[in-house]
Amino acid sequence: MPYTVTKLTDYSEAALDSAVRGLFSALDSEATTVSSDTDWKAFRDRWMARKNGVLTQVNDLWLKPAPKDAKREVGQRVNEIKKRVEETVDQTAERSKSDSSVLDSERLDISLPGIHRPIGAEHPVIKTMNEIVSVFRNLGYSVSEGPEIETDYYNFESLNFPPNHPARDTQDTLFIANQESKPLRERLLLRTHTSPVQIRTMEKLKPPIRIVIPGKVYRNDPPDASHSPMFHQIEGLAVDYNIKFGDLKGTLDHFIKALLGSSVKTRFKPSFFPFTEPSAEMMVSCFICGGSGWRGNDPCRPCKQSGWIEILGCGMVDPNVFEFVKDNGYDPKKVSGFAFGMGADRLAILKYGVDDIQLFFQGDVRFLEQFS
Ligand code: 2U9
């Protein structure tokens, strides 16, 4: 029940004190409820409005009807009340302003557009790598990973690279400095392919194994639209008892159809890698021009109008490579296997029609957010 000024019937000191105390506790408790500008205006008008404000009522109901001998006493109380009400109204003004400013600041105009928090997205190269890995996981392959700083042994020697193989020298490989004192095979370098992980895995796991190895690799290549000193590869290895070249072709044909659609065709042309024999390159019918070599009346650049795009290198694991892990059950006379390797950035470039590999590494959100 809000406080109301009631007519005084007893003008004794005590009665006046309790009447004033009653009024002040009402004033204070109402003041605490003021939490906005509008509240304050209502509070001020309720207590100070000329017409029917509490102060006016006090005047009308306490002072005016007060008997002569109590006039002065009541008059003093009324002034005290007036002063206290004005103070309280002012203080409340400050607080409600600060509150209202707090409130104003907290006032949430839900009609305003929300705060756009750009959420990150998978990088197009990682997206492509995960799509490729998931095709092989569905074929029962497991994912293997390993160190990016490798030794010459794991990156070259155990992969059947003869000592003077051109890939070994600095123009292709980024060596860690001050390694000259170490024996060659222990010299550290930035791995040039993820193949060392296959060797490390065969040292740990006995055959049969089926693994895919995604990861960063490094080459001493000056950056341009299609080369980067750091890029991404996905390699794969399947070793079992009597794996044939047909298993390689069947597996890789299935893989590329799963990734690019069952309408693409594949073909294999002979190639050479130190760690596979025989070796091949797998071509796929151009999924950009459909194999015609033309995009509308523009020549198809990705397939250089050949209608075929080189996707990956592959081959049967060279028995010399198994020599390095034969103590763990990889007897070249018993086991055989196939392996493959592809550049993931290159596939992402083809898939998303990106014309400069550097865009992947510049961290420009305007470019990257296109893939979210
Ligand atoms: C072991 C045995 C064989 C991995 C292979 C390729 C062919 C290949 C290139 C693709 C594009 C490198 O990034 S790239 O330039 N790789 O063509 N890689 S077979 O062969 C292995 C690997 C490990 C133990």
Short mmCIF file of C-alpha atoms and ligand atoms in Angstrom, two decimals:
data_model
loop_
_atom_site.label_atom_id
_atom_site.label_comp_id
_atom_site.label_asym_id
_atom_site.label_seq_id
_atom_site.Cartn_x
_atom_site.Cartn_y
_atom_site.Cartn_z
CA MET A 1 0.00 0.00 0.00
CA PRO A 2 1.87 3.21 -1.12
CA TYR A 3 2.47 5.81 1.61
CA THR A 4 -0.25 8.46 1.91
CA VAL A 5 -0.26 11.63 4.05
CA THR A 6 -3.05 11.36 6.60
CA LYS A 7 -4.60 14.22 8.54
CA LEU A 8 -2.84 14.71 11.94
CA THR A 9 -5.11 14.36 14.96
CA ASP A 10 -2.37 14.64 17.58
CA TYR A 11 0.18 17.47 17.34
CA SER A 12 2.34 16.30 20.27
CA GLU A 13 6.13 16.10 19.85
CA ALA A 14 6.03 12.28 19.81
CA ALA A 15 3.13 12.19 17.35
CA LEU A 16 4.90 14.63 15.06
CA ASP A 17 8.16 12.56 15.34
CA SER A 18 6.46 9.28 14.42
CA ALA A 19 4.52 11.00 11.58
CA VAL A 20 7.81 12.41 10.20
CA ARG A 21 9.61 9.09 10.72
CA GLY A 22 6.81 7.29 8.83
CA LEU A 23 7.10 9.76 5.98
CA PHE A 24 10.91 9.48 5.77
CA SER A 25 10.96 5.64 5.73
CA ALA A 26 8.36 5.77 2.93
CA LEU A 27 10.54 8.31 1.11
CA ASP A 28 13.67 6.13 1.44
CA SER A 29 12.05 2.84 0.46
CA GLU A 30 10.39 4.42 -2.57
CA ALA A 31 13.70 6.05 -3.52
CA THR A 32 15.34 2.61 -3.71
CA THR A 33 12.82 1.46 -6.32
CA VAL A 34 13.84 4.23 -8.75
CA SER A 35 15.98 2.60 -11.42
CA SER A 36 15.32 4.61 -14.52
CA ASP A 37 14.75 8.09 -15.72
CA THR A 38 11.03 7.53 -16.04
CA ASP A 39 10.94 6.02 -12.54
CA TRP A 40 12.74 9.12 -11.24
CA LYS A 41 10.31 11.51 -12.94
CA ALA A 42 7.38 9.61 -11.36
CA PHE A 43 9.12 9.61 -7.96
CA ARG A 44 9.87 13.38 -8.15
CA ASP A 45 6.30 14.20 -9.19
CA ARG A 46 4.82 11.97 -6.48
CA TRP A 47 6.76 13.79 -3.75
CA MET A 48 7.21 17.28 -5.13
CA ALA A 49 4.47 17.90 -7.63
CA ARG A 50 2.76 21.27 -6.89
CA LYS A 51 -0.53 19.56 -7.47
CA ASN A 52 -1.01 16.70 -5.04
CA GLY A 53 2.65 15.98 -4.35
CA VAL A 54 3.33 14.58 -0.89
CA LEU A 55 4.90 17.90 0.16
CA THR A 56 1.77 19.70 -0.95
CA GLN A 57 -0.34 17.22 1.02
CA VAL A 58 1.84 17.74 4.12
CA ASN A 59 1.25 21.44 3.80
CA ASP A 60 -2.47 20.93 3.33
CA LEU A 61 -3.04 18.22 5.92
CA TRP A 62 -0.45 18.95 8.58
CA LEU A 63 0.58 22.61 8.51
CA LYS A 64 -2.54 24.45 7.42
CA PRO A 65 -4.89 22.69 9.93
CA ALA A 66 -2.26 22.80 12.76
CA PRO A 67 -3.42 24.59 15.91
CA LYS A 68 -1.72 27.97 16.56
CA ASP A 69 0.64 26.72 19.27
CA ALA A 70 1.83 23.86 17.09
CA LYS A 71 2.29 25.93 13.90
CA ARG A 72 5.93 26.75 14.61
CA GLU A 73 6.82 23.14 15.57
CA VAL A 74 4.95 21.76 12.53
CA GLY A 75 6.45 24.47 10.33
CA GLN A 76 9.97 23.40 11.31
CA ARG A 77 9.13 19.77 10.61
CA VAL A 78 7.65 20.68 7.25
CA ASN A 79 10.86 22.54 6.27
CA GLU A 80 12.94 19.59 7.41
CA ILE A 81 10.70 17.27 5.36
CA LYS A 82 10.95 19.59 2.31
CA LYS A 83 14.77 19.68 2.54
CA ARG A 84 15.04 15.92 2.98
CA VAL A 85 12.62 15.21 0.08
CA GLU A 86 14.56 17.56 -2.25
CA GLU A 87 17.88 15.95 -1.24
CA THR A 88 16.52 12.46 -1.74
CA VAL A 89 15.01 13.40 -5.12
CA ASP A 90 18.35 14.89 -6.23
CA GLN A 91 20.41 11.90 -5.03
CA THR A 92 17.96 9.54 -6.65
CA ALA A 93 18.35 11.61 -9.84
CA GLU A 94 22.14 10.93 -9.79
CA ARG A 95 21.71 7.26 -9.09
CA SER A 96 18.86 6.79 -11.59
CA LYS A 97 20.92 8.73 -14.18
CA SER A 98 23.87 6.43 -13.47
CA ASP A 99 21.46 3.49 -13.26
CA SER A 100 19.59 4.74 -16.30
CA SER A 101 22.93 5.28 -18.05
CA VAL A 102 23.81 1.73 -16.87
CA LEU A 103 20.33 0.72 -17.88
CA ASP A 104 20.58 2.77 -21.07
CA SER A 105 23.93 1.13 -21.70
CA GLU A 106 22.36 -2.19 -20.83
CA ARG A 107 19.28 -1.33 -22.79
CA LEU A 108 19.31 -3.90 -25.56
CA ASP A 109 17.53 -2.65 -28.64
CA ILE A 110 16.74 -6.09 -30.00
CA SER A 111 15.71 -4.44 -33.26
CA LEU A 112 19.36 -3.57 -33.85
CA PRO A 113 21.31 -6.07 -35.97
CA GLY A 114 23.23 -8.59 -33.73
CA ILE A 115 27.03 -8.48 -33.28
CA HIS A 116 28.33 -10.44 -36.26
CA ARG A 117 30.91 -12.85 -34.82
CA PRO A 118 32.55 -14.36 -37.91
CA ILE A 119 33.03 -18.05 -37.13
CA GLY A 120 36.08 -19.72 -38.58
CA ALA A 121 35.83 -22.43 -41.23
CA GLU A 122 37.89 -25.39 -42.30
CA HIS A 123 40.75 -24.31 -44.56
CA PRO A 124 40.05 -25.46 -48.15
CA VAL A 125 43.25 -27.53 -48.23
CA ILE A 126 42.44 -29.25 -44.91
CA LYS A 127 38.86 -29.76 -46.12
CA THR A 128 40.21 -31.49 -49.26
CA MET A 129 42.65 -33.60 -47.24
CA ASN A 130 39.90 -34.72 -44.86
CA GLU A 131 37.64 -35.65 -47.79
CA ILE A 132 40.45 -37.76 -49.29
CA VAL A 133 41.32 -39.39 -45.95
CA SER A 134 37.67 -40.25 -45.30
CA VAL A 135 37.44 -42.17 -48.63
CA PHE A 136 40.32 -44.39 -47.49
CA ARG A 137 39.03 -44.70 -43.92
CA ASN A 138 35.86 -46.10 -45.45
CA LEU A 139 38.08 -48.63 -47.22
CA GLY A 140 39.51 -49.67 -43.84
CA TYR A 141 42.71 -47.64 -44.01
CA SER A 142 44.02 -46.02 -40.84
CA VAL A 143 45.66 -42.60 -40.65
CA SER A 144 49.33 -42.41 -39.74
CA GLU A 145 51.35 -39.25 -38.98
CA GLY A 146 54.98 -38.51 -38.23
CA PRO A 147 57.62 -35.83 -37.66
CA GLU A 148 58.08 -32.99 -40.20
CA ILE A 149 61.79 -32.77 -39.32
CA GLU A 150 63.24 -36.04 -40.57
CA THR A 151 66.58 -37.73 -40.92
CA ASP A 152 68.23 -38.43 -44.23
CA TYR A 153 67.71 -42.14 -43.49
CA TYR A 154 63.92 -42.01 -43.24
CA ASN A 155 63.43 -39.35 -45.93
CA PHE A 156 65.81 -40.80 -48.53
CA GLU A 157 67.97 -43.87 -47.72
CA SER A 158 65.20 -46.23 -46.55
CA LEU A 159 63.13 -45.18 -49.57
CA ASN A 160 65.71 -46.54 -51.99
CA PHE A 161 67.13 -43.12 -52.97
CA PRO A 162 70.70 -43.83 -54.12
CA PRO A 163 73.32 -41.64 -52.34
CA ASN A 164 73.73 -39.17 -55.25
CA HIS A 165 70.06 -38.93 -56.17
CA PRO A 166 69.36 -35.30 -57.27
CA ALA A 167 66.44 -35.03 -54.81
CA ARG A 168 68.98 -35.30 -52.01
CA ASP A 169 70.79 -32.10 -52.77
CA THR A 170 69.92 -28.70 -51.36
CA GLN A 171 68.22 -27.37 -54.45
CA ASP A 172 65.28 -29.56 -53.58
CA THR A 173 65.68 -30.24 -49.89
CA LEU A 174 65.74 -27.85 -46.91
CA PHE A 175 68.46 -29.19 -44.60
CA ILE A 176 68.75 -28.20 -40.95
CA ALA A 177 72.01 -26.23 -40.53
CA ASN A 178 75.26 -27.45 -38.83
CA GLN A 179 74.64 -31.15 -39.47
CA GLU A 180 77.91 -31.72 -41.29
CA SER A 181 79.49 -33.41 -38.24
CA LYS A 182 76.82 -36.12 -38.24
CA PRO A 183 76.85 -39.28 -40.36
CA LEU A 184 74.78 -38.58 -43.50
CA ARG A 185 71.83 -40.79 -42.53
CA GLU A 186 71.36 -38.93 -39.28
CA ARG A 187 71.41 -35.48 -40.81
CA LEU A 188 68.20 -33.58 -40.17
CA LEU A 189 66.09 -32.00 -42.89
CA LEU A 190 62.54 -30.87 -43.50
CA ARG A 191 60.79 -33.88 -44.97
CA THR A 192 60.18 -33.57 -48.74
CA HIS A 193 57.34 -36.12 -48.70
CA THR A 194 55.33 -38.05 -46.10
CA SER A 195 56.88 -41.38 -47.26
CA PRO A 196 59.21 -41.56 -44.20
CA VAL A 197 56.08 -42.07 -42.09
CA GLN A 198 55.35 -45.30 -44.01
CA ILE A 199 58.81 -46.61 -43.11
CA ARG A 200 58.36 -45.61 -39.46
CA THR A 201 54.93 -47.29 -39.45
CA MET A 202 56.27 -50.54 -41.00
CA GLU A 203 58.97 -50.55 -38.28
CA LYS A 204 56.18 -50.49 -35.69
CA LEU A 205 53.33 -52.49 -37.28
CA LYS A 206 53.71 -55.93 -38.84
CA PRO A 207 52.03 -56.64 -42.23
CA PRO A 208 49.33 -56.50 -43.42
CA ILE A 209 48.91 -52.72 -43.16
CA ARG A 210 46.77 -50.15 -44.98
CA ILE A 211 47.55 -46.55 -44.07
CA VAL A 212 47.09 -43.03 -45.44
CA ILE A 213 49.46 -40.26 -44.40
CA PRO A 214 48.33 -36.63 -44.69
CA GLY A 215 50.74 -33.86 -43.78
CA LYS A 216 52.92 -30.86 -44.51
CA VAL A 217 56.04 -31.37 -46.65
CA TYR A 218 58.78 -28.96 -47.62
CA ARG A 219 60.74 -28.36 -50.85
CA ASN A 220 63.31 -25.71 -51.65
CA ASP A 221 60.97 -24.23 -54.27
CA PRO A 222 60.64 -20.46 -54.82
CA PRO A 223 56.95 -19.58 -54.21
CA ASP A 224 54.88 -18.89 -57.34
CA ALA A 225 51.30 -19.54 -58.47
CA SER A 226 51.74 -23.32 -58.37
CA HIS A 227 54.69 -23.85 -56.03
CA SER A 228 55.15 -23.21 -52.31
CA PRO A 229 58.15 -24.18 -50.13
CA MET A 230 55.59 -25.72 -47.73
CA PHE A 231 52.66 -27.69 -49.14
CA HIS A 232 50.46 -30.67 -48.25
CA GLN A 233 50.60 -34.24 -49.39
CA ILE A 234 48.58 -37.35 -48.83
CA GLU A 235 50.33 -40.62 -49.43
CA GLY A 236 49.02 -44.13 -48.98
CA LEU A 237 50.42 -47.62 -48.55
CA ALA A 238 48.84 -51.05 -48.66
CA VAL A 239 51.06 -54.07 -47.91
CA ASP A 240 49.71 -57.59 -47.67
CA TYR A 241 50.37 -61.04 -49.08
CA ASN A 242 49.92 -61.07 -52.94
CA ILE A 243 48.82 -57.49 -53.58
CA LYS A 244 48.75 -56.97 -57.36
CA PHE A 245 48.89 -53.89 -59.63
CA GLY A 246 45.19 -54.52 -60.28
CA ASP A 247 44.52 -53.85 -56.57
CA LEU A 248 46.30 -50.50 -56.96
CA LYS A 249 44.27 -49.54 -60.07
CA GLY A 250 40.98 -50.70 -58.56
CA THR A 251 41.60 -48.89 -55.27
CA LEU A 252 42.69 -45.60 -56.86
CA ASP A 253 39.90 -45.68 -59.47
CA HIS A 254 37.37 -46.16 -56.64
CA PHE A 255 39.03 -43.34 -54.64
CA ILE A 256 38.84 -40.73 -57.38
CA LYS A 257 35.26 -41.63 -58.30
CA ALA A 258 34.29 -41.32 -54.61
CA LEU A 259 35.97 -37.88 -54.45
CA LEU A 260 35.01 -36.39 -57.82
CA GLY A 261 31.94 -38.40 -58.86
CA SER A 262 31.39 -41.75 -60.55
CA SER A 263 31.36 -40.17 -64.03
CA VAL A 264 35.11 -39.48 -64.06
CA LYS A 265 37.30 -41.96 -65.91
CA THR A 266 40.88 -42.87 -64.95
CA ARG A 267 43.92 -44.00 -66.88
CA PHE A 268 47.45 -44.91 -65.81
CA LYS A 269 50.64 -44.01 -67.67
CA PRO A 270 54.08 -45.42 -66.83
CA SER A 271 56.33 -43.27 -64.59
CA PHE A 272 59.29 -43.65 -62.22
CA PHE A 273 59.84 -43.17 -58.48
CA PRO A 274 62.82 -44.53 -56.52
CA PHE A 275 60.47 -46.28 -54.02
CA THR A 276 58.07 -47.97 -56.43
CA GLU A 277 58.56 -50.38 -59.31
CA PRO A 278 56.63 -50.41 -61.63
CA SER A 279 55.47 -46.79 -61.19
CA ALA A 280 52.64 -44.87 -62.80
CA GLU A 281 50.85 -41.55 -62.91
CA MET A 282 47.09 -41.71 -62.61
CA MET A 283 45.21 -39.36 -64.90
CA VAL A 284 41.52 -38.52 -64.48
CA SER A 285 39.14 -37.26 -67.15
CA CYS A 286 38.96 -33.50 -66.68
CA PHE A 287 36.13 -32.84 -64.23
CA ILE A 288 36.15 -29.17 -65.14
CA CYS A 289 35.53 -29.42 -68.89
CA GLY A 290 34.18 -32.95 -68.81
CA GLY A 291 37.10 -34.11 -70.97
CA SER A 292 36.24 -31.94 -74.03
CA GLY A 293 39.19 -29.58 -73.41
CA TRP A 294 36.80 -26.61 -73.78
CA ARG A 295 34.85 -24.56 -71.23
CA GLY A 296 32.30 -22.93 -73.43
CA ASN A 297 34.49 -21.37 -76.13
CA ASP A 298 37.49 -20.95 -73.80
CA PRO A 299 40.24 -23.56 -73.81
CA CYS A 300 40.20 -25.55 -70.53
CA ARG A 301 43.40 -24.40 -68.70
CA PRO A 302 43.42 -26.99 -65.84
CA CYS A 303 43.70 -29.90 -68.32
CA LYS A 304 45.62 -27.83 -70.90
CA GLN A 305 42.89 -28.88 -73.36
CA SER A 306 44.02 -32.55 -73.06
CA GLY A 307 40.79 -33.53 -71.33
CA TRP A 308 42.89 -35.38 -68.76
CA ILE A 309 44.34 -34.16 -65.47
CA GLU A 310 47.29 -35.76 -63.66
CA ILE A 311 46.09 -36.51 -60.12
CA LEU A 312 48.69 -38.67 -58.37
CA GLY A 313 51.76 -40.86 -58.65
CA CYS A 314 51.69 -44.50 -57.57
CA GLY A 315 53.31 -47.87 -57.98
CA MET A 316 54.12 -51.24 -56.48
CA VAL A 317 56.46 -50.86 -53.50
CA ASP A 318 60.01 -51.53 -54.64
CA PRO A 319 61.25 -54.71 -52.85
CA ASN A 320 64.47 -52.78 -52.00
CA VAL A 321 62.32 -50.65 -49.67
CA PHE A 322 61.05 -53.74 -47.82
CA GLU A 323 64.72 -54.67 -47.18
CA PHE A 324 64.85 -51.80 -44.68
CA VAL A 325 61.94 -53.21 -42.66
CA LYS A 326 62.24 -56.95 -43.32
CA ASP A 327 63.10 -57.63 -39.64
CA ASN A 328 59.53 -56.64 -38.82
CA GLY A 329 57.98 -59.18 -41.15
CA TYR A 330 58.21 -57.34 -44.46
CA ASP A 331 60.02 -60.11 -46.32
CA PRO A 332 60.05 -58.93 -49.97
CA LYS A 333 59.66 -62.55 -51.07
CA LYS A 334 56.41 -62.89 -49.09
CA VAL A 335 54.74 -59.50 -49.00
CA SER A 336 53.91 -57.03 -51.78
CA GLY A 337 52.28 -53.66 -51.67
CA PHE A 338 51.26 -50.56 -53.55
CA ALA A 339 51.71 -46.93 -52.64
CA PHE A 340 50.57 -43.60 -53.98
CA GLY A 341 51.12 -39.92 -53.34
CA MET A 342 49.30 -36.72 -54.29
CA GLY A 343 49.60 -33.01 -53.67
CA ALA A 344 46.53 -31.94 -51.64
CA ASP A 345 46.88 -28.20 -52.39
CA ARG A 346 46.92 -28.98 -56.11
CA LEU A 347 43.72 -31.00 -55.78
CA ALA A 348 42.10 -28.16 -53.83
CA ILE A 349 43.18 -25.73 -56.57
CA LEU A 350 41.50 -27.92 -59.21
CA LYS A 351 38.42 -28.59 -57.07
CA TYR A 352 37.77 -24.95 -56.11
CA GLY A 353 39.10 -23.35 -59.32
CA VAL A 354 41.78 -21.38 -57.43
CA ASP A 355 44.46 -19.99 -59.76
CA ASP A 356 47.22 -19.19 -57.24
CA ILE A 357 48.46 -21.57 -54.51
CA GLN A 358 49.76 -18.56 -52.48
CA LEU A 359 46.15 -17.60 -51.72
CA PHE A 360 46.01 -20.67 -49.46
CA PHE A 361 48.80 -19.40 -47.26
CA GLN A 362 48.21 -15.62 -47.11
CA GLY A 363 45.49 -15.86 -44.45
CA ASP A 364 43.28 -13.35 -46.30
CA VAL A 365 39.85 -13.87 -44.69
CA ARG A 366 38.10 -12.44 -47.76
CA PHE A 367 39.51 -15.42 -49.70
CA LEU A 368 39.12 -18.04 -46.96
CA GLU A 369 35.59 -17.16 -45.90
CA GLN A 370 34.43 -18.20 -49.39
CA PHE A 371 34.90 -21.78 -48.26
CA SER A 372 32.85 -21.51 -45.04
C1 2U9 B 1 56.89 -46.29 -49.23
C2 2U9 B 1 56.79 -46.86 -50.45
C3 2U9 B 1 56.30 -46.15 -51.52
C4 2U9 B 1 54.69 -42.98 -52.25
C5 2U9 B 1 54.46 -42.44 -53.59
C6 2U9 B 1 54.21 -40.97 -55.20
C7 2U9 B 1 54.17 -42.08 -55.93
C8 2U9 B 1 54.06 -39.61 -55.79
C9 2U9 B 1 54.13 -37.29 -55.53
C10 2U9 B 1 52.67 -36.83 -55.66
C11 2U9 B 1 52.61 -35.38 -55.81
C12 2U9 B 1 54.73 -36.30 -54.60
O1 2U9 B 1 53.45 -34.15 -53.79
S1 2U9 B 1 53.95 -34.78 -54.95
O2 2U9 B 1 54.78 -34.07 -55.76
N1 2U9 B 1 54.22 -38.63 -54.98
O3 2U9 B 1 53.82 -39.44 -56.94
N2 2U9 B 1 54.40 -41.13 -53.90
S2 2U9 B 1 54.33 -43.42 -54.91
O4 2U9 B 1 55.40 -44.18 -52.43
C13 2U9 B 1 55.89 -44.86 -51.34
C14 2U9 B 1 55.95 -44.28 -50.14
C15 2U9 B 1 56.45 -45.01 -49.08
C16 2U9 B 1 57.41 -47.02 -48.07
#
